[in-house]
PDB file of C-alpha atoms in Angstrom:
ATOM      1  CA  UNK A   1      -0.002  -0.021   0.001  1.00 46.00           C
ATOM      2  CA  UNK A   2       1.425   3.332  -1.021  1.00 45.00           C
ATOM      3  CA  UNK A   3      -0.470   5.875   1.099  1.00 53.00           C
ATOM      4  CA  UNK A   4       1.032   6.616   4.511  1.00 57.00           C
ATOM      5  CA  UNK A   5      -1.432   7.215   7.319  1.00 72.00           C
ATOM      6  CA  UNK A   6      -0.804  10.007   9.831  1.00 75.00           C
ATOM      7  CA  UNK A   7      -0.160   8.967  13.444  1.00 93.00           C
ATOM      8  CA  UNK A   8      -2.928   6.950  15.079  1.00 96.00           C
ATOM      9  CA  UNK A   9      -3.573   7.350  18.808  1.00 97.00           C
ATOM     10  CA  UNK A  10      -5.766   4.980  20.749  1.00 98.00           C
ATOM     11  CA  UNK A  11      -7.582   4.901  24.078  1.00 98.00           C
ATOM     12  CA  UNK A  12      -9.447   1.960  25.574  1.00 98.00           C
ATOM     13  CA  UNK A  13     -11.602   1.905  28.676  1.00 98.00           C
ATOM     14  CA  UNK A  14     -14.137  -0.542  30.193  1.00 98.00           C
ATOM     15  CA  UNK A  15     -16.244  -0.711  33.348  1.00 98.00           C
ATOM     16  CA  UNK A  16     -18.580  -3.346  34.787  1.00 98.00           C
ATOM     17  CA  UNK A  17     -21.213  -0.624  35.419  1.00 98.00           C
ATOM     18  CA  UNK A  18     -23.459  -0.182  38.419  1.00 97.00           C
ATOM     19  CA  UNK A  19     -25.826  -3.126  37.982  1.00 96.00           C
ATOM     20  CA  UNK A  20     -23.978  -6.132  36.536  1.00 93.00           C
ATOM     21  CA  UNK A  21     -21.671  -8.218  38.722  1.00 92.00           C
ATOM     22  CA  UNK A  22     -19.412  -9.331  35.884  1.00 93.00           C
ATOM     23  CA  UNK A  23     -17.999  -7.689  32.771  1.00 96.00           C
ATOM     24  CA  UNK A  24     -18.964  -9.635  29.645  1.00 96.00           C
ATOM     25  CA  UNK A  25     -17.437  -7.056  27.279  1.00 98.00           C
ATOM     26  CA  UNK A  26     -14.072  -7.698  25.619  1.00 98.00           C
ATOM     27  CA  UNK A  27     -11.981  -5.178  23.707  1.00 98.00           C
ATOM     28  CA  UNK A  28      -8.666  -5.394  21.872  1.00 98.00           C
ATOM     29  CA  UNK A  29      -6.471  -2.866  20.101  1.00 98.00           C
ATOM     30  CA  UNK A  30      -3.430  -4.122  18.273  1.00 98.00           C
ATOM     31  CA  UNK A  31      -1.629  -2.501  15.349  1.00 97.00           C
ATOM     32  CA  UNK A  32      -4.364  -1.041  13.160  1.00 97.00           C
ATOM     33  CA  UNK A  33      -7.105  -3.477  14.199  1.00 98.00           C
ATOM     34  CA  UNK A  34      -9.591  -2.398  16.923  1.00 98.00           C
ATOM     35  CA  UNK A  35     -12.538  -4.449  18.125  1.00 98.00           C
ATOM     36  CA  UNK A  36     -15.223  -4.462  20.844  1.00 98.00           C
ATOM     37  CA  UNK A  37     -17.379  -7.531  21.609  1.00 98.00           C
ATOM     38  CA  UNK A  38     -20.348  -7.632  23.952  1.00 98.00           C
ATOM     39  CA  UNK A  39     -21.097 -11.147  25.252  1.00 97.00           C
ATOM     40  CA  UNK A  40     -24.510 -12.638  26.024  1.00 93.00           C
ATOM     41  CA  UNK A  41     -25.511 -15.838  27.686  1.00 85.00           C
ATOM     42  CA  UNK A  42     -24.749 -15.080  31.303  1.00 70.00           C
ATOM     43  CA  UNK A  43     -21.571 -14.994  33.407  1.00 66.00           C
ATOM     44  CA  UNK A  44     -18.853 -17.284  32.125  1.00 72.00           C
ATOM     45  CA  UNK A  45     -20.548 -18.017  28.782  1.00 92.00           C
ATOM     46  CA  UNK A  46     -20.910 -14.389  27.730  1.00 95.00           C
ATOM     47  CA  UNK A  47     -17.366 -13.615  28.771  1.00 96.00           C
ATOM     48  CA  UNK A  48     -16.114 -16.646  26.819  1.00 97.00           C
ATOM     49  CA  UNK A  49     -17.955 -15.683  23.599  1.00 97.00           C
ATOM     50  CA  UNK A  50     -16.789 -12.042  23.636  1.00 98.00           C
ATOM     51  CA  UNK A  51     -13.223 -13.026  24.431  1.00 98.00           C
ATOM     52  CA  UNK A  52     -13.123 -15.506  21.563  1.00 98.00           C
ATOM     53  CA  UNK A  53     -14.546 -12.955  19.193  1.00 98.00           C
ATOM     54  CA  UNK A  54     -12.190 -10.145  20.140  1.00 98.00           C
ATOM     55  CA  UNK A  55      -9.091 -12.316  20.216  1.00 98.00           C
ATOM     56  CA  UNK A  56      -9.967 -13.948  16.900  1.00 98.00           C
ATOM     57  CA  UNK A  57     -10.556 -10.660  15.064  1.00 98.00           C
ATOM     58  CA  UNK A  58      -7.427  -8.938  16.433  1.00 98.00           C
ATOM     59  CA  UNK A  59      -5.300 -11.788  14.991  1.00 98.00           C
ATOM     60  CA  UNK A  60      -5.659  -9.861  11.734  1.00 98.00           C
ATOM     61  CA  UNK A  61      -3.144  -7.302  13.097  1.00 98.00           C
ATOM     62  CA  UNK A  62      -0.321  -9.760  12.292  1.00 97.00           C
ATOM     63  CA  UNK A  63      -1.042  -9.575   8.591  1.00 97.00           C
ATOM     64  CA  UNK A  64       0.932  -6.991   6.522  1.00 94.00           C
ATOM     65  CA  UNK A  65      -2.003  -6.192   4.253  1.00 96.00           C
ATOM     66  CA  UNK A  66      -5.748  -6.587   4.904  1.00 98.00           C
ATOM     67  CA  UNK A  67      -8.725  -6.449   2.666  1.00 98.00           C
ATOM     68  CA  UNK A  68     -12.354  -6.197   3.689  1.00 98.00           C
ATOM     69  CA  UNK A  69     -12.994  -9.826   2.805  1.00 98.00           C
ATOM     70  CA  UNK A  70     -10.284 -10.845   5.290  1.00 98.00           C
ATOM     71  CA  UNK A  71     -12.254  -9.149   8.076  1.00 98.00           C
ATOM     72  CA  UNK A  72     -15.491 -10.851   7.095  1.00 98.00           C
ATOM     73  CA  UNK A  73     -13.736 -14.201   6.922  1.00 98.00           C
ATOM     74  CA  UNK A  74     -12.166 -13.724  10.347  1.00 98.00           C
ATOM     75  CA  UNK A  75     -15.464 -12.797  11.975  1.00 98.00           C
ATOM     76  CA  UNK A  76     -16.829 -16.035  10.509  1.00 98.00           C
ATOM     77  CA  UNK A  77     -13.855 -17.881  11.971  1.00 98.00           C
ATOM     78  CA  UNK A  78     -14.652 -16.322  15.378  1.00 98.00           C
ATOM     79  CA  UNK A  79     -18.187 -17.606  15.034  1.00 98.00           C
ATOM     80  CA  UNK A  80     -16.916 -21.113  14.241  1.00 98.00           C
ATOM     81  CA  UNK A  81     -14.689 -21.051  17.331  1.00 98.00           C
ATOM     82  CA  UNK A  82     -17.556 -19.909  19.538  1.00 97.00           C
ATOM     83  CA  UNK A  83     -19.786 -22.724  18.297  1.00 97.00           C
ATOM     84  CA  UNK A  84     -16.927 -25.250  18.694  1.00 97.00           C
ATOM     85  CA  UNK A  85     -16.313 -24.131  22.270  1.00 97.00           C
ATOM     86  CA  UNK A  86     -20.031 -24.420  23.108  1.00 95.00           C
ATOM     87  CA  UNK A  87     -20.101 -27.941  21.639  1.00 95.00           C
ATOM     88  CA  UNK A  88     -17.208 -28.965  23.868  1.00 96.00           C
ATOM     89  CA  UNK A  89     -18.646 -27.314  26.966  1.00 94.00           C
ATOM     90  CA  UNK A  90     -22.423 -27.842  27.393  1.00 92.00           C
ATOM     91  CA  UNK A  91     -22.607 -25.110  30.032  1.00 92.00           C
ATOM     92  CA  UNK A  92     -21.798 -22.621  27.262  1.00 94.00           C
ATOM     93  CA  UNK A  93     -24.756 -23.618  25.098  1.00 92.00           C
ATOM     94  CA  UNK A  94     -26.527 -20.551  23.750  1.00 92.00           C
ATOM     95  CA  UNK A  95     -23.682 -18.146  24.377  1.00 96.00           C
ATOM     96  CA  UNK A  96     -23.169 -15.413  21.819  1.00 96.00           C
ATOM     97  CA  UNK A  97     -21.688 -12.000  21.260  1.00 97.00           C
ATOM     98  CA  UNK A  98     -21.895  -8.864  19.179  1.00 97.00           C
ATOM     99  CA  UNK A  99     -18.770  -7.537  17.481  1.00 98.00           C
ATOM    100  CA  UNK A 100     -17.898  -4.137  16.080  1.00 98.00           C
ATOM    101  CA  UNK A 101     -14.591  -2.765  14.953  1.00 98.00           C
ATOM    102  CA  UNK A 102     -12.266  -0.748  12.796  1.00 98.00           C
ATOM    103  CA  UNK A 103      -9.218  -1.739  10.771  1.00 98.00           C
ATOM    104  CA  UNK A 104      -6.895  -0.337   8.107  1.00 98.00           C
ATOM    105  CA  UNK A 105      -7.374  -2.146   4.775  1.00 98.00           C
ATOM    106  CA  UNK A 106      -6.042  -1.889   1.234  1.00 97.00           C
ATOM    107  CA  UNK A 107      -8.432  -0.699  -1.439  1.00 95.00           C
ATOM    108  CA  UNK A 108      -6.939  -0.231  -4.875  1.00 93.00           C
ATOM    109  CA  UNK A 109      -3.493  -0.136  -3.323  1.00 93.00           C
ATOM    110  CA  UNK A 110      -4.428   2.707  -0.963  1.00 95.00           C
ATOM    111  CA  UNK A 111      -5.021   2.678   2.786  1.00 96.00           C
ATOM    112  CA  UNK A 112      -8.625   3.053   3.888  1.00 97.00           C
ATOM    113  CA  UNK A 113     -10.599   2.514   7.034  1.00 98.00           C
ATOM    114  CA  UNK A 114     -12.935  -0.465   7.173  1.00 98.00           C
ATOM    115  CA  UNK A 115     -15.741  -0.393   9.755  1.00 98.00           C
ATOM    116  CA  UNK A 116     -17.557  -3.647  10.496  1.00 98.00           C
ATOM    117  CA  UNK A 117     -20.242  -4.919  12.851  1.00 98.00           C
ATOM    118  CA  UNK A 118     -22.698  -7.646  13.638  1.00 98.00           C
ATOM    119  CA  UNK A 119     -25.149  -7.007  16.474  1.00 96.00           C
ATOM    120  CA  UNK A 120     -25.773  -3.744  18.281  1.00 95.00           C
ATOM    121  CA  UNK A 121     -22.300  -2.667  19.339  1.00 97.00           C
ATOM    122  CA  UNK A 122     -21.575   0.534  17.454  1.00 97.00           C
ATOM    123  CA  UNK A 123     -18.953   2.576  15.633  1.00 98.00           C
ATOM    124  CA  UNK A 124     -19.226   6.363  15.476  1.00 98.00           C
ATOM    125  CA  UNK A 125     -17.082   8.748  13.388  1.00 98.00           C
ATOM    126  CA  UNK A 126     -16.282  12.330  14.347  1.00 98.00           C
ATOM    127  CA  UNK A 127     -15.278  14.399  11.299  1.00 97.00           C
ATOM    128  CA  UNK A 128     -15.024  18.188  11.096  1.00 96.00           C
ATOM    129  CA  UNK A 129     -16.540  18.475  14.590  1.00 96.00           C
ATOM    130  CA  UNK A 130     -19.663  16.474  13.761  1.00 98.00           C
ATOM    131  CA  UNK A 131     -20.361  12.947  15.060  1.00 98.00           C
ATOM    132  CA  UNK A 132     -22.222  10.367  12.995  1.00 98.00           C
ATOM    133  CA  UNK A 133     -23.148   6.743  13.652  1.00 97.00           C
ATOM    134  CA  UNK A 134     -21.519   4.576  11.016  1.00 98.00           C
ATOM    135  CA  UNK A 135     -22.931   1.174  11.933  1.00 97.00           C
ATOM    136  CA  UNK A 136     -26.545   0.030  11.814  1.00 93.00           C
ATOM    137  CA  UNK A 137     -27.828  -1.790  14.901  1.00 93.00           C
ATOM    138  CA  UNK A 138     -28.979  -5.341  14.247  1.00 92.00           C
ATOM    139  CA  UNK A 139     -31.814  -5.140  16.736  1.00 83.00           C
ATOM    140  CA  UNK A 140     -35.584  -5.260  16.820  1.00 75.00           C
ATOM    141  CA  UNK A 141     -35.910  -1.658  18.075  1.00 79.00           C
ATOM    142  CA  UNK A 142     -33.574  -0.258  15.447  1.00 65.00           C
ATOM    143  CA  UNK A 143     -35.670  -1.882  12.742  1.00 71.00           C
ATOM    144  CA  UNK A 144     -38.651  -0.025  14.244  1.00 77.00           C
ATOM    145  CA  UNK A 145     -36.622   3.217  14.176  1.00 70.00           C
ATOM    146  CA  UNK A 146     -35.645   2.739  10.536  1.00 69.00           C
ATOM    147  CA  UNK A 147     -39.303   2.101   9.586  1.00 70.00           C
ATOM    148  CA  UNK A 148     -40.288   5.324  11.307  1.00 77.00           C
ATOM    149  CA  UNK A 149     -42.479   3.590  13.903  1.00 74.00           C
ATOM    150  CA  UNK A 150     -40.518   4.871  16.924  1.00 71.00           C
ATOM    151  CA  UNK A 151     -37.943   7.594  17.494  1.00 71.00           C
ATOM    152  CA  UNK A 152     -34.342   6.924  18.567  1.00 71.00           C
ATOM    153  CA  UNK A 153     -35.258   8.380  21.980  1.00 67.00           C
ATOM    154  CA  UNK A 154     -38.193   5.976  22.341  1.00 68.00           C
ATOM    155  CA  UNK A 155     -35.879   3.102  21.340  1.00 67.00           C
ATOM    156  CA  UNK A 156     -33.905   3.658  24.583  1.00 68.00           C
ATOM    157  CA  UNK A 157     -37.027   2.865  26.615  1.00 68.00           C
ATOM    158  CA  UNK A 158     -38.587   0.213  24.403  1.00 65.00           C
ATOM    159  CA  UNK A 159     -39.166  -3.179  26.131  1.00 65.00           C
ATOM    160  CA  UNK A 160     -37.460  -5.000  23.203  1.00 64.00           C
ATOM    161  CA  UNK A 161     -34.325  -2.864  23.275  1.00 66.00           C
ATOM    162  CA  UNK A 162     -32.205  -5.852  24.320  1.00 70.00           C
ATOM    163  CA  UNK A 163     -33.287  -8.093  21.403  1.00 82.00           C
ATOM    164  CA  UNK A 164     -30.574  -8.391  18.754  1.00 90.00           C
ATOM    165  CA  UNK A 165     -31.292  -9.862  15.325  1.00 91.00           C
ATOM    166  CA  UNK A 166     -27.742 -10.869  14.444  1.00 94.00           C
ATOM    167  CA  UNK A 167     -24.863 -12.081  16.571  1.00 96.00           C
ATOM    168  CA  UNK A 168     -21.987 -14.493  16.721  1.00 97.00           C
ATOM    169  CA  UNK A 169     -22.799 -17.882  18.226  1.00 96.00           C
ATOM    170  CA  UNK A 170     -25.364 -18.795  15.587  1.00 93.00           C
ATOM    171  CA  UNK A 171     -25.377 -21.152  12.616  1.00 93.00           C
ATOM    172  CA  UNK A 172     -25.762 -19.520  10.194  1.00 91.00           C
ATOM    173  CA  UNK A 173     -24.117 -16.426  11.647  1.00 90.00           C
ATOM    174  CA  UNK A 174     -25.774 -13.760   9.487  1.00 90.00           C
ATOM    175  CA  UNK A 175     -24.210 -11.040   7.350  1.00 95.00           C
ATOM    176  CA  UNK A 176     -21.348  -8.878   8.611  1.00 98.00           C
ATOM    177  CA  UNK A 177     -21.927  -5.219   7.603  1.00 98.00           C
ATOM    178  CA  UNK A 178     -18.911  -3.311   6.326  1.00 98.00           C
ATOM    179  CA  UNK A 179     -18.226   0.313   5.357  1.00 98.00           C
ATOM    180  CA  UNK A 180     -15.051   1.738   3.772  1.00 98.00           C
ATOM    181  CA  UNK A 181     -13.707   5.299   4.138  1.00 95.00           C
ATOM    182  CA  UNK A 182     -10.616   7.159   3.062  1.00 96.00           C
ATOM    183  CA  UNK A 183      -8.643   8.493   6.070  1.00 96.00           C
ATOM    184  CA  UNK A 184      -8.872  12.179   7.062  1.00 95.00           C
ATOM    185  CA  UNK A 185      -6.476  13.809   9.535  1.00 94.00           C
ATOM    186  CA  UNK A 186      -8.274  14.931  12.692  1.00 95.00           C
ATOM    187  CA  UNK A 187     -11.070  12.356  12.462  1.00 97.00           C
ATOM    188  CA  UNK A 188     -11.952  10.249  15.467  1.00 98.00           C
ATOM    189  CA  UNK A 189     -13.704   6.889  15.721  1.00 98.00           C
ATOM    190  CA  UNK A 190     -15.491   5.466  18.747  1.00 99.00           C
ATOM    191  CA  UNK A 191     -16.133   1.702  18.964  1.00 99.00           C
ATOM    192  CA  UNK A 192     -18.437   0.823  21.839  1.00 98.00           C
ATOM    193  CA  UNK A 193     -20.732  -1.685  23.445  1.00 98.00           C
ATOM    194  CA  UNK A 194     -24.401  -0.760  23.876  1.00 95.00           C
ATOM    195  CA  UNK A 195     -23.718  -0.082  27.534  1.00 96.00           C
ATOM    196  CA  UNK A 196     -22.341   3.229  26.352  1.00 97.00           C
ATOM    197  CA  UNK A 197     -24.732   4.056  23.505  1.00 95.00           C
ATOM    198  CA  UNK A 198     -27.790   3.194  25.631  1.00 92.00           C
ATOM    199  CA  UNK A 199     -26.699   5.668  28.333  1.00 94.00           C
ATOM    200  CA  UNK A 200     -25.314   8.557  26.274  1.00 96.00           C
ATOM    201  CA  UNK A 201     -26.967  10.401  23.393  1.00 94.00           C
ATOM    202  CA  UNK A 202     -25.044  11.005  20.201  1.00 95.00           C
ATOM    203  CA  UNK A 203     -24.865  14.674  21.135  1.00 96.00           C
ATOM    204  CA  UNK A 204     -23.345  13.814  24.519  1.00 98.00           C
ATOM    205  CA  UNK A 205     -20.736  11.526  22.928  1.00 98.00           C
ATOM    206  CA  UNK A 206     -19.846  14.264  20.467  1.00 98.00           C
ATOM    207  CA  UNK A 207     -19.467  16.852  23.256  1.00 98.00           C
ATOM    208  CA  UNK A 208     -17.152  14.557  25.247  1.00 98.00           C
ATOM    209  CA  UNK A 209     -14.976  13.868  22.195  1.00 98.00           C
ATOM    210  CA  UNK A 210     -14.666  17.571  21.430  1.00 98.00           C
ATOM    211  CA  UNK A 211     -13.749  18.307  25.071  1.00 98.00           C
ATOM    212  CA  UNK A 212     -11.106  15.572  25.191  1.00 98.00           C
ATOM    213  CA  UNK A 213      -8.890  15.567  22.101  1.00 96.00           C
ATOM    214  CA  UNK A 214      -6.570  12.960  23.660  1.00 97.00           C
ATOM    215  CA  UNK A 215      -7.786   9.485  22.740  1.00 98.00           C
ATOM    216  CA  UNK A 216      -7.077   7.876  26.099  1.00 98.00           C
ATOM    217  CA  UNK A 217      -8.749  10.738  28.038  1.00 98.00           C
ATOM    218  CA  UNK A 218     -11.733  10.590  25.709  1.00 98.00           C
ATOM    219  CA  UNK A 219     -12.230   6.846  26.162  1.00 98.00           C
ATOM    220  CA  UNK A 220     -12.054   7.189  29.952  1.00 98.00           C
ATOM    221  CA  UNK A 221     -14.422  10.175  29.948  1.00 98.00           C
ATOM    222  CA  UNK A 222     -16.977   8.387  27.762  1.00 98.00           C
ATOM    223  CA  UNK A 223     -17.083   5.329  29.987  1.00 98.00           C
ATOM    224  CA  UNK A 224     -17.186   7.392  33.190  1.00 98.00           C
ATOM    225  CA  UNK A 225     -20.086   9.445  31.813  1.00 98.00           C
ATOM    226  CA  UNK A 226     -22.050   6.299  30.826  1.00 98.00           C
ATOM    227  CA  UNK A 227     -21.562   4.817  34.305  1.00 98.00           C
ATOM    228  CA  UNK A 228     -22.583   8.111  35.902  1.00 98.00           C
ATOM    229  CA  UNK A 229     -25.684   8.248  33.677  1.00 97.00           C
ATOM    230  CA  UNK A 230     -26.880   4.896  35.063  1.00 96.00           C
ATOM    231  CA  UNK A 231     -24.375   2.192  34.238  1.00 97.00           C
ATOM    232  CA  UNK A 232     -27.126  -0.358  33.668  1.00 94.00           C
ATOM    233  CA  UNK A 233     -24.830  -2.551  31.580  1.00 95.00           C
ATOM    234  CA  UNK A 234     -21.122  -3.159  31.093  1.00 97.00           C
ATOM    235  CA  UNK A 235     -19.551  -0.137  29.333  1.00 98.00           C
ATOM    236  CA  UNK A 236     -16.622  -0.340  26.884  1.00 98.00           C
ATOM    237  CA  UNK A 237     -15.172   2.175  24.460  1.00 98.00           C
ATOM    238  CA  UNK A 238     -12.164   2.339  22.139  1.00 98.00           C
ATOM    239  CA  UNK A 239     -11.319   5.763  20.797  1.00 98.00           C
ATOM    240  CA  UNK A 240      -9.109   5.918  17.649  1.00 98.00           C
ATOM    241  CA  UNK A 241      -7.862   9.338  16.589  1.00 98.00           C
ATOM    242  CA  UNK A 242      -5.991  10.151  13.389  1.00 96.00           C
ATOM    243  CA  UNK A 243      -3.385  12.891  13.743  1.00 89.00           C
ATOM    244  CA  UNK A 244      -0.900  14.548  11.364  1.00 66.00           C
ATOM    245  CA  UNK A 245      -1.135  15.674   7.788  1.00 52.00           C
ATOM    246  CA  UNK A 246      -2.878  14.208   4.805  1.00 45.00           C
ATOM    247  CA  UNK A 247      -0.992  11.938   2.445  1.00 40.00           C
ATOM    248  CA  UNK A 248      -0.276  13.235  -1.032  1.00 38.00           C
ATOM    249  CA  UNK A 249      -1.624   9.984  -2.464  1.00 39.00           C
ATOM    250  CA  UNK A 250      -5.112   9.825  -3.845  1.00 36.00           C
ATOM    251  CA  UNK A 251      -7.598   8.152  -1.510  1.00 36.00           C
ATOM    252  CA  UNK A 252     -10.782   8.394  -3.503  1.00 34.00           C
ATOM    253  CA  UNK A 253     -11.324   4.742  -4.536  1.00 34.00           C
ATOM    254  CA  UNK A 254     -14.225   2.592  -3.334  1.00 35.00           C
ATOM    255  CA  UNK A 255     -15.432   4.967  -0.631  1.00 33.00           C
ATOM    256  CA  UNK A 256     -19.131   4.152  -0.920  1.00 33.00           C
ATOM    257  CA  UNK A 257     -20.503   2.818   2.366  1.00 35.00           C
ATOM    258  CA  UNK A 258     -21.676  -0.770   2.030  1.00 34.00           C
ATOM    259  CA  UNK A 259     -24.250  -2.352   4.299  1.00 32.00           C
ATOM    260  CA  UNK A 260     -26.887  -5.048   4.535  1.00 29.00           C
ATOM    261  CA  UNK A 261     -29.873  -4.458   6.797  1.00 28.00           C
ATOM    262  CA  UNK A 262     -31.848  -7.694   6.531  1.00 29.00           C
ATOM    263  CA  UNK A 263     -32.290  -9.232   9.975  1.00 31.00           C
ATOM    264  CA  UNK A 264     -33.127 -12.653  11.307  1.00 34.00           C
ATOM    265  CA  UNK A 265     -35.075 -13.810  14.345  1.00 34.00           C
ATOM    266  CA  UNK A 266     -34.413 -11.960  17.615  1.00 40.00           C
ATOM    267  CA  UNK A 267     -32.242 -13.045  20.481  1.00 43.00           C
ATOM    268  CA  UNK A 268     -32.522 -11.667  24.016  1.00 41.00           C
ATOM    269  CA  UNK A 269     -29.423 -10.070  25.498  1.00 48.00           C
ATOM    270  CA  UNK A 270     -28.554 -11.148  29.028  1.00 42.00           C
TER     271      UNK A 270
END
């Protein structure tokens, strides 16, 4: 790949929250691969599923060049490992996890960001001072939001807000959504479990990022704010900030966001 990315800074923070006794979130940041997984299935099983997912995906950091299809294949490998573990250990039957992440990939020989997710863990992107949600939640309530039947604010209080329509730990797994972007100096990504996005509005997340330009400080501030706002679930955030100057190389190839929004039957989050 010919384009050279500016310096990347990373912050990672997680908290069990105020209600749960155990943290079933897992997060990894290695090289230019960043991933958050939110386990379901109860203590032990949820932790196992999220750990397998995060550790499997971050293995991609050892590869010199990545393409989007490599990410999709590795998420599928994570799903296979989760199912294999559950088959060996009956007490893990039914465990699953969401997964969301960010990685540097090669598109047409140029470096791009690839965002990916399955489930309701999210990726946000702050660009030119404005925050936007990149990922689409695979959940029953988000389908209602997209159909205009409820508002995003109502989704936070909806009784089905913990029902996801895609996750790892299923056979078949479902489609992994992916989006590809050229890099822009000064942009910031947030990868988080729903323990953060359920407690903090998009406007609140944006305000915290603008107040804390340091990635580590931003991650810690986001998690602390979510816990203070209620902490009803485990809270995890990875903040990835791109510093420096733009590359002279062209980065305008294959930048159209790609997504699939067809869901399957719902699954209740623990």
